[in-house]
């Protein structure tokens, strides 16, 4: 069974750093792209970027380029999303998601990680 | 403003048919990239319900169907049921942004 299991909810202060994770199981991680999707409170889905675990090829949405870093450790089948300096506007639910291909649909989603940034 | 435009809301009575549109441009849907649809129930992760414009994943009822023409796509839901009340999102690839894009989402209310 394919599963994407994300790390737990986080409460941080503005200016702090954060790295959240997404562990894949039940399939070969290097055969699929892993993406990240943001959903701000009461708002829609926003595609942030994507990484191929096989070669770490990474693409970012222009809206998120320079704001976050996507990485992967294929030895432990885990993808990451990190911030170096959080802002209150980063408060959102973040989903990791498996893409069948660069242009393809998201066939599996993680359960989501709620990030709250507040002073 | 989302790259893909969806109506904010649609509604229908149980048993009726509703459609949700997704309008793009020549750099995404009009360029030939596939459109995919997701259903998001309250407080849950989205779920894929249509991929490749008109294909249903295993387990998705045939009451859900998708189509694409030109720079637009549509999701149709027939025989509306109370459990269909959710937010629906379209998604495609955009060549000018070099990445995927979502529509703004449509809230379906079953009256």
PDB file of C-alpha atoms in Angstrom:
ATOM      1  CA  UNK A   1       0.000   0.000   0.000  1.00  0.00           C
ATOM      2  CA  UNK A   2       1.371   3.379  -1.032  1.00  0.00           C
ATOM      3  CA  UNK A   3       1.612   5.802   1.886  1.00  0.00           C
ATOM      4  CA  UNK A   4       3.018   9.280   2.403  1.00  0.00           C
ATOM      5  CA  UNK A   5       3.350  10.010   6.109  1.00  0.00           C
ATOM      6  CA  UNK A   6       4.167  13.558   7.128  1.00  0.00           C
ATOM      7  CA  UNK A   7       5.706  14.910  10.308  1.00  0.00           C
ATOM      8  CA  UNK A   8       3.508  16.427  12.992  1.00  0.00           C
ATOM      9  CA  UNK A   9       2.098  19.894  13.505  1.00  0.00           C
ATOM     10  CA  UNK A  10       4.529  22.696  14.308  1.00  0.00           C
ATOM     11  CA  UNK A  11       4.166  25.978  16.195  1.00  0.00           C
ATOM     12  CA  UNK A  12       6.976  28.434  15.528  1.00  0.00           C
ATOM     13  CA  UNK A  13       7.829  32.094  16.015  1.00  0.00           C
ATOM     14  CA  UNK A  14       8.572  34.508  13.178  1.00  0.00           C
ATOM     15  CA  UNK A  15      12.199  34.332  12.131  1.00  0.00           C
ATOM     16  CA  UNK A  16      12.673  30.711  13.215  1.00  0.00           C
ATOM     17  CA  UNK A  17      13.704  27.943  10.847  1.00  0.00           C
ATOM     18  CA  UNK A  18      11.748  24.781  10.158  1.00  0.00           C
ATOM     19  CA  UNK A  19      12.050  21.536   8.213  1.00  0.00           C
ATOM     20  CA  UNK A  20       9.054  19.254   7.765  1.00  0.00           C
ATOM     21  CA  UNK A  21       9.193  15.757   6.331  1.00  0.00           C
ATOM     22  CA  UNK A  22       7.275  13.298   4.188  1.00  0.00           C
ATOM     23  CA  UNK A  23       8.176   9.602   4.264  1.00  0.00           C
ATOM     24  CA  UNK A  24       7.089   7.430   1.384  1.00  0.00           C
ATOM     25  CA  UNK A  25       6.448   3.703   1.605  1.00  0.00           C
ATOM     26  CA  UNK A  26       4.893   0.952  -0.458  1.00  0.00           C
ATOM     27  CA  UNK A  27       6.565   1.994  -3.710  1.00  0.00           C
ATOM     28  CA  UNK A  28       9.946   2.825  -5.186  1.00  0.00           C
ATOM     29  CA  UNK A  29      10.579   6.479  -4.259  1.00  0.00           C
ATOM     30  CA  UNK A  30      12.978   7.022  -7.142  1.00  0.00           C
ATOM     31  CA  UNK A  31      10.295   6.282  -9.747  1.00  0.00           C
ATOM     32  CA  UNK A  32       8.007   9.217  -8.904  1.00  0.00           C
ATOM     33  CA  UNK A  33       8.237  12.971  -8.355  1.00  0.00           C
ATOM     34  CA  UNK A  34       7.281  14.292  -4.917  1.00  0.00           C
ATOM     35  CA  UNK A  35       5.693  17.716  -4.694  1.00  0.00           C
ATOM     36  CA  UNK A  36       4.542  20.092  -1.966  1.00  0.00           C
ATOM     37  CA  UNK A  37       1.209  21.918  -1.866  1.00  0.00           C
ATOM     38  CA  UNK A  38       0.234  24.782   0.431  1.00  0.00           C
ATOM     39  CA  UNK A  39      -3.264  25.494   1.699  1.00  0.00           C
ATOM     40  CA  UNK A  40      -3.634  28.646   3.741  1.00  0.00           C
ATOM     41  CA  UNK A  41      -6.531  28.801   6.224  1.00  0.00           C
ATOM     42  CA  UNK A  42      -9.826  28.849   4.359  1.00  0.00           C
ATOM     43  CA  UNK A  43      -8.084  29.104   0.985  1.00  0.00           C
ATOM     44  CA  UNK A  44      -7.345  26.955  -2.042  1.00  0.00           C
ATOM     45  CA  UNK A  45      -4.483  24.695  -3.065  1.00  0.00           C
ATOM     46  CA  UNK A  46      -1.181  26.209  -4.228  1.00  0.00           C
ATOM     47  CA  UNK A  47       1.502  24.132  -5.953  1.00  0.00           C
ATOM     48  CA  UNK A  48       4.888  24.980  -4.444  1.00  0.00           C
ATOM     49  CA  UNK A  49       7.401  22.774  -6.201  1.00  0.00           C
ATOM     50  CA  UNK A  50       8.526  19.264  -6.989  1.00  0.00           C
ATOM     51  CA  UNK A  51      11.599  17.042  -6.671  1.00  0.00           C
ATOM     52  CA  UNK A  52      12.660  13.821  -8.339  1.00  0.00           C
ATOM     53  CA  UNK A  53      14.243  11.589  -5.688  1.00  0.00           C
ATOM     54  CA  UNK A  54      16.294   9.749  -8.303  1.00  0.00           C
ATOM     55  CA  UNK A  55      18.516  12.684  -9.219  1.00  0.00           C
ATOM     56  CA  UNK A  56      17.222  15.483  -6.932  1.00  0.00           C
ATOM     57  CA  UNK A  57      16.073  17.494  -9.952  1.00  0.00           C
ATOM     58  CA  UNK A  58      13.976  20.232  -8.316  1.00  0.00           C
ATOM     59  CA  UNK A  59      11.521  22.751  -9.770  1.00  0.00           C
ATOM     60  CA  UNK A  60       9.815  25.591  -7.913  1.00  0.00           C
ATOM     61  CA  UNK A  61       6.737  27.647  -8.580  1.00  0.00           C
ATOM     62  CA  UNK A  62       7.868  31.250  -9.158  1.00  0.00           C
ATOM     63  CA  UNK A  63       5.728  32.219  -6.156  1.00  0.00           C
ATOM     64  CA  UNK A  64       7.828  30.040  -3.860  1.00  0.00           C
ATOM     65  CA  UNK A  65      11.282  30.215  -5.478  1.00  0.00           C
ATOM     66  CA  UNK A  66      13.737  31.521  -2.891  1.00  0.00           C
ATOM     67  CA  UNK A  67      11.172  31.244  -0.097  1.00  0.00           C
ATOM     68  CA  UNK A  68      11.488  27.522   0.639  1.00  0.00           C
ATOM     69  CA  UNK A  69      13.853  24.643  -0.082  1.00  0.00           C
ATOM     70  CA  UNK A  70      12.744  21.205  -1.215  1.00  0.00           C
ATOM     71  CA  UNK A  71      15.110  18.294  -0.687  1.00  0.00           C
ATOM     72  CA  UNK A  72      15.132  14.526  -0.451  1.00  0.00           C
ATOM     73  CA  UNK A  73      17.062  11.764   1.273  1.00  0.00           C
ATOM     74  CA  UNK A  74      16.363   8.734  -0.859  1.00  0.00           C
ATOM     75  CA  UNK A  75      18.239   6.455   1.544  1.00  0.00           C
ATOM     76  CA  UNK A  76      15.356   6.871   3.975  1.00  0.00           C
ATOM     77  CA  UNK A  77      12.633   7.526   1.359  1.00  0.00           C
ATOM     78  CA  UNK A  78      11.939  10.968   2.804  1.00  0.00           C
ATOM     79  CA  UNK A  79      11.305  14.346   1.213  1.00  0.00           C
ATOM     80  CA  UNK A  80      11.604  17.651   3.034  1.00  0.00           C
ATOM     81  CA  UNK A  81      10.293  21.195   2.891  1.00  0.00           C
ATOM     82  CA  UNK A  82      12.234  23.813   4.800  1.00  0.00           C
ATOM     83  CA  UNK A  83      12.224  27.483   5.680  1.00  0.00           C
ATOM     84  CA  UNK A  84      15.189  29.490   6.929  1.00  0.00           C
ATOM     85  CA  UNK A  85      13.150  32.330   8.386  1.00  0.00           C
ATOM     86  CA  UNK A  86       9.434  31.843   8.895  1.00  0.00           C
ATOM     87  CA  UNK A  87       6.851  34.576   8.557  1.00  0.00           C
ATOM     88  CA  UNK A  88       3.332  34.754   9.952  1.00  0.00           C
ATOM     89  CA  UNK A  89       2.094  34.418   6.367  1.00  0.00           C
ATOM     90  CA  UNK A  90       3.641  30.923   6.213  1.00  0.00           C
ATOM     91  CA  UNK A  91       0.866  29.708   8.526  1.00  0.00           C
ATOM     92  CA  UNK A  92      -0.850  26.987   6.517  1.00  0.00           C
ATOM     93  CA  UNK A  93      -1.421  23.291   5.984  1.00  0.00           C
ATOM     94  CA  UNK A  94       1.302  21.746   3.842  1.00  0.00           C
ATOM     95  CA  UNK A  95       0.716  18.545   1.890  1.00  0.00           C
ATOM     96  CA  UNK A  96       3.292  16.360   0.229  1.00  0.00           C
ATOM     97  CA  UNK A  97       2.046  14.652  -2.885  1.00  0.00           C
ATOM     98  CA  UNK A  98       3.210  11.967  -5.317  1.00  0.00           C
ATOM     99  CA  UNK A  99       3.119  12.924  -8.977  1.00  0.00           C
ATOM    100  CA  UNK A 100       2.924  10.133 -11.535  1.00  0.00           C
ATOM    101  CA  UNK A 101       5.075  12.353 -13.764  1.00  0.00           C
ATOM    102  CA  UNK A 102       6.118  15.983 -14.171  1.00  0.00           C
ATOM    103  CA  UNK A 103       2.959  16.798 -16.110  1.00  0.00           C
ATOM    104  CA  UNK A 104       0.758  14.242 -14.428  1.00  0.00           C
ATOM    105  CA  UNK A 105      -1.778  14.085 -11.677  1.00  0.00           C
ATOM    106  CA  UNK A 106      -1.158  13.689  -7.963  1.00  0.00           C
ATOM    107  CA  UNK A 107      -2.194  10.145  -7.204  1.00  0.00           C
ATOM    108  CA  UNK A 108      -1.295  10.022  -3.511  1.00  0.00           C
ATOM    109  CA  UNK A 109      -1.301  12.709  -0.837  1.00  0.00           C
ATOM    110  CA  UNK A 110       0.196  12.928   2.636  1.00  0.00           C
ATOM    111  CA  UNK A 111      -2.096  13.660   5.551  1.00  0.00           C
ATOM    112  CA  UNK A 112      -0.836  17.239   5.834  1.00  0.00           C
ATOM    113  CA  UNK A 113       1.361  19.130   8.300  1.00  0.00           C
ATOM    114  CA  UNK A 114      -0.109  22.205   9.960  1.00  0.00           C
ATOM    115  CA  UNK A 115       2.463  24.949  10.436  1.00  0.00           C
ATOM    116  CA  UNK A 116       1.496  27.839  12.702  1.00  0.00           C
ATOM    117  CA  UNK A 117       3.775  30.876  12.886  1.00  0.00           C
ATOM    118  CA  UNK A 118       2.879  33.296  15.644  1.00  0.00           C
ATOM    119  CA  UNK A 119       4.675  35.548  18.052  1.00  0.00           C
TER     120      UNK A 119
ATOM    121  CA  UNK B   1      -5.857  35.171  -8.967  1.00  0.00           C
ATOM    122  CA  UNK B   2      -5.330  31.585 -10.026  1.00  0.00           C
ATOM    123  CA  UNK B   3      -3.937  30.685 -13.441  1.00  0.00           C
ATOM    124  CA  UNK B   4      -6.886  28.311 -13.865  1.00  0.00           C
ATOM    125  CA  UNK B   5     -10.290  29.910 -13.269  1.00  0.00           C
ATOM    126  CA  UNK B   6     -13.111  28.057 -11.547  1.00  0.00           C
ATOM    127  CA  UNK B   7     -16.482  29.334 -10.308  1.00  0.00           C
ATOM    128  CA  UNK B   8     -16.317  29.906  -6.530  1.00  0.00           C
ATOM    129  CA  UNK B   9     -19.456  27.909  -5.897  1.00  0.00           C
ATOM    130  CA  UNK B  10     -22.084  25.676  -7.481  1.00  0.00           C
ATOM    131  CA  UNK B  11     -25.106  23.976  -5.996  1.00  0.00           C
ATOM    132  CA  UNK B  12     -27.690  21.375  -6.854  1.00  0.00           C
ATOM    133  CA  UNK B  13     -30.393  19.253  -5.326  1.00  0.00           C
ATOM    134  CA  UNK B  14     -29.920  15.553  -4.635  1.00  0.00           C
ATOM    135  CA  UNK B  15     -30.188  13.546  -7.825  1.00  0.00           C
ATOM    136  CA  UNK B  16     -29.419  16.497 -10.078  1.00  0.00           C
ATOM    137  CA  UNK B  17     -26.453  17.076 -12.373  1.00  0.00           C
ATOM    138  CA  UNK B  18     -23.904  19.837 -11.880  1.00  0.00           C
ATOM    139  CA  UNK B  19     -20.858  20.915 -13.842  1.00  0.00           C
ATOM    140  CA  UNK B  20     -17.758  22.774 -12.736  1.00  0.00           C
ATOM    141  CA  UNK B  21     -15.699  24.614 -15.308  1.00  0.00           C
ATOM    142  CA  UNK B  22     -11.952  25.205 -15.362  1.00  0.00           C
ATOM    143  CA  UNK B  23     -10.718  27.854 -17.781  1.00  0.00           C
ATOM    144  CA  UNK B  24      -7.056  28.185 -18.647  1.00  0.00           C
ATOM    145  CA  UNK B  25      -4.955  29.587 -21.462  1.00  0.00           C
ATOM    146  CA  UNK B  26      -2.584  28.739 -24.290  1.00  0.00           C
ATOM    147  CA  UNK B  27       0.236  27.980 -21.857  1.00  0.00           C
ATOM    148  CA  UNK B  28      -1.605  25.275 -19.944  1.00  0.00           C
ATOM    149  CA  UNK B  29      -4.867  23.588 -20.987  1.00  0.00           C
ATOM    150  CA  UNK B  30      -4.743  25.112 -24.467  1.00  0.00           C
ATOM    151  CA  UNK B  31      -1.197  23.833 -24.953  1.00  0.00           C
ATOM    152  CA  UNK B  32      -2.462  20.289 -24.684  1.00  0.00           C
ATOM    153  CA  UNK B  33      -1.531  19.532 -21.091  1.00  0.00           C
ATOM    154  CA  UNK B  34      -3.895  17.206 -19.276  1.00  0.00           C
ATOM    155  CA  UNK B  35      -6.375  18.396 -16.662  1.00  0.00           C
ATOM    156  CA  UNK B  36      -6.902  16.568 -13.387  1.00  0.00           C
ATOM    157  CA  UNK B  37      -9.604  16.999 -10.758  1.00  0.00           C
ATOM    158  CA  UNK B  38      -9.538  16.613  -6.987  1.00  0.00           C
ATOM    159  CA  UNK B  39     -12.210  16.424  -4.322  1.00  0.00           C
ATOM    160  CA  UNK B  40     -11.447  17.814  -0.873  1.00  0.00           C
ATOM    161  CA  UNK B  41     -13.828  16.962   1.930  1.00  0.00           C
ATOM    162  CA  UNK B  42     -13.691  19.188   5.024  1.00  0.00           C
ATOM    163  CA  UNK B  43     -10.512  18.795   7.066  1.00  0.00           C
ATOM    164  CA  UNK B  44      -9.082  16.081   4.825  1.00  0.00           C
ATOM    165  CA  UNK B  45      -6.391  15.840   2.174  1.00  0.00           C
ATOM    166  CA  UNK B  46      -7.518  16.185  -1.450  1.00  0.00           C
ATOM    167  CA  UNK B  47      -8.387  13.030  -3.388  1.00  0.00           C
ATOM    168  CA  UNK B  48      -7.868  12.441  -7.103  1.00  0.00           C
ATOM    169  CA  UNK B  49     -11.177  11.851  -8.873  1.00  0.00           C
ATOM    170  CA  UNK B  50     -10.336  12.477 -12.561  1.00  0.00           C
ATOM    171  CA  UNK B  51      -6.921  12.218 -14.237  1.00  0.00           C
ATOM    172  CA  UNK B  52      -5.856  12.758 -17.824  1.00  0.00           C
ATOM    173  CA  UNK B  53      -8.953  14.872 -18.591  1.00  0.00           C
ATOM    174  CA  UNK B  54     -11.517  12.092 -18.407  1.00  0.00           C
ATOM    175  CA  UNK B  55     -10.171   9.023 -16.608  1.00  0.00           C
ATOM    176  CA  UNK B  56     -11.445   7.817 -13.248  1.00  0.00           C
ATOM    177  CA  UNK B  57      -9.154   6.139 -10.714  1.00  0.00           C
ATOM    178  CA  UNK B  58     -10.318   2.821  -9.362  1.00  0.00           C
ATOM    179  CA  UNK B  59     -13.043   3.281  -6.780  1.00  0.00           C
ATOM    180  CA  UNK B  60     -14.349   6.628  -8.033  1.00  0.00           C
ATOM    181  CA  UNK B  61     -18.042   6.339  -8.955  1.00  0.00           C
ATOM    182  CA  UNK B  62     -18.981   6.732 -12.618  1.00  0.00           C
ATOM    183  CA  UNK B  63     -21.220   9.632 -11.545  1.00  0.00           C
ATOM    184  CA  UNK B  64     -18.030  11.701 -11.907  1.00  0.00           C
ATOM    185  CA  UNK B  65     -16.836  12.501 -15.429  1.00  0.00           C
ATOM    186  CA  UNK B  66     -14.426  14.941 -17.018  1.00  0.00           C
ATOM    187  CA  UNK B  67     -13.956  16.545 -20.393  1.00  0.00           C
ATOM    188  CA  UNK B  68     -11.638  19.021 -22.058  1.00  0.00           C
ATOM    189  CA  UNK B  69     -11.973  21.281 -25.062  1.00  0.00           C
ATOM    190  CA  UNK B  70      -9.690  24.069 -26.223  1.00  0.00           C
ATOM    191  CA  UNK B  71      -8.539  26.099 -23.233  1.00  0.00           C
ATOM    192  CA  UNK B  72     -11.196  24.753 -20.851  1.00  0.00           C
ATOM    193  CA  UNK B  73     -12.170  21.616 -19.002  1.00  0.00           C
ATOM    194  CA  UNK B  74     -15.234  20.527 -17.077  1.00  0.00           C
ATOM    195  CA  UNK B  75     -16.126  18.180 -14.275  1.00  0.00           C
ATOM    196  CA  UNK B  76     -19.647  16.774 -14.279  1.00  0.00           C
ATOM    197  CA  UNK B  77     -21.330  15.092 -11.338  1.00  0.00           C
ATOM    198  CA  UNK B  78     -24.613  13.303 -11.968  1.00  0.00           C
ATOM    199  CA  UNK B  79     -27.050  11.893  -9.426  1.00  0.00           C
ATOM    200  CA  UNK B  80     -25.855  14.317  -6.757  1.00  0.00           C
ATOM    201  CA  UNK B  81     -25.556  12.898  -3.270  1.00  0.00           C
ATOM    202  CA  UNK B  82     -25.106  14.629   0.075  1.00  0.00           C
ATOM    203  CA  UNK B  83     -21.632  13.064   0.371  1.00  0.00           C
ATOM    204  CA  UNK B  84     -20.527  14.946  -2.770  1.00  0.00           C
ATOM    205  CA  UNK B  85     -20.582  18.224  -0.844  1.00  0.00           C
ATOM    206  CA  UNK B  86     -16.942  19.287  -0.937  1.00  0.00           C
ATOM    207  CA  UNK B  87     -14.420  21.578  -2.582  1.00  0.00           C
ATOM    208  CA  UNK B  88     -13.286  20.636  -6.093  1.00  0.00           C
ATOM    209  CA  UNK B  89     -10.014  21.699  -7.735  1.00  0.00           C
ATOM    210  CA  UNK B  90      -8.689  21.389 -11.264  1.00  0.00           C
ATOM    211  CA  UNK B  91      -4.971  21.094 -11.962  1.00  0.00           C
ATOM    212  CA  UNK B  92      -2.779  21.242 -15.061  1.00  0.00           C
ATOM    213  CA  UNK B  93       0.785  21.987 -16.112  1.00  0.00           C
ATOM    214  CA  UNK B  94       1.752  25.483 -17.218  1.00  0.00           C
ATOM    215  CA  UNK B  95       4.685  25.852 -19.600  1.00  0.00           C
ATOM    216  CA  UNK B  96       5.272  29.533 -18.850  1.00  0.00           C
ATOM    217  CA  UNK B  97       5.548  28.794 -15.120  1.00  0.00           C
ATOM    218  CA  UNK B  98       7.342  25.469 -15.669  1.00  0.00           C
ATOM    219  CA  UNK B  99       5.210  23.767 -13.075  1.00  0.00           C
ATOM    220  CA  UNK B 100       1.773  22.619 -12.067  1.00  0.00           C
ATOM    221  CA  UNK B 101      -1.043  25.012 -11.311  1.00  0.00           C
ATOM    222  CA  UNK B 102      -4.360  24.619  -9.511  1.00  0.00           C
ATOM    223  CA  UNK B 103      -7.660  26.317 -10.059  1.00  0.00           C
ATOM    224  CA  UNK B 104      -9.002  28.454  -7.246  1.00  0.00           C
ATOM    225  CA  UNK B 105     -11.438  25.759  -6.189  1.00  0.00           C
ATOM    226  CA  UNK B 106     -15.210  25.390  -6.340  1.00  0.00           C
ATOM    227  CA  UNK B 107     -17.404  24.715  -3.331  1.00  0.00           C
ATOM    228  CA  UNK B 108     -20.227  22.320  -4.171  1.00  0.00           C
ATOM    229  CA  UNK B 109     -23.307  22.592  -1.987  1.00  0.00           C
ATOM    230  CA  UNK B 110     -25.944  19.865  -2.103  1.00  0.00           C
ATOM    231  CA  UNK B 111     -29.224  21.573  -1.295  1.00  0.00           C
TER     232      UNK B 111
END
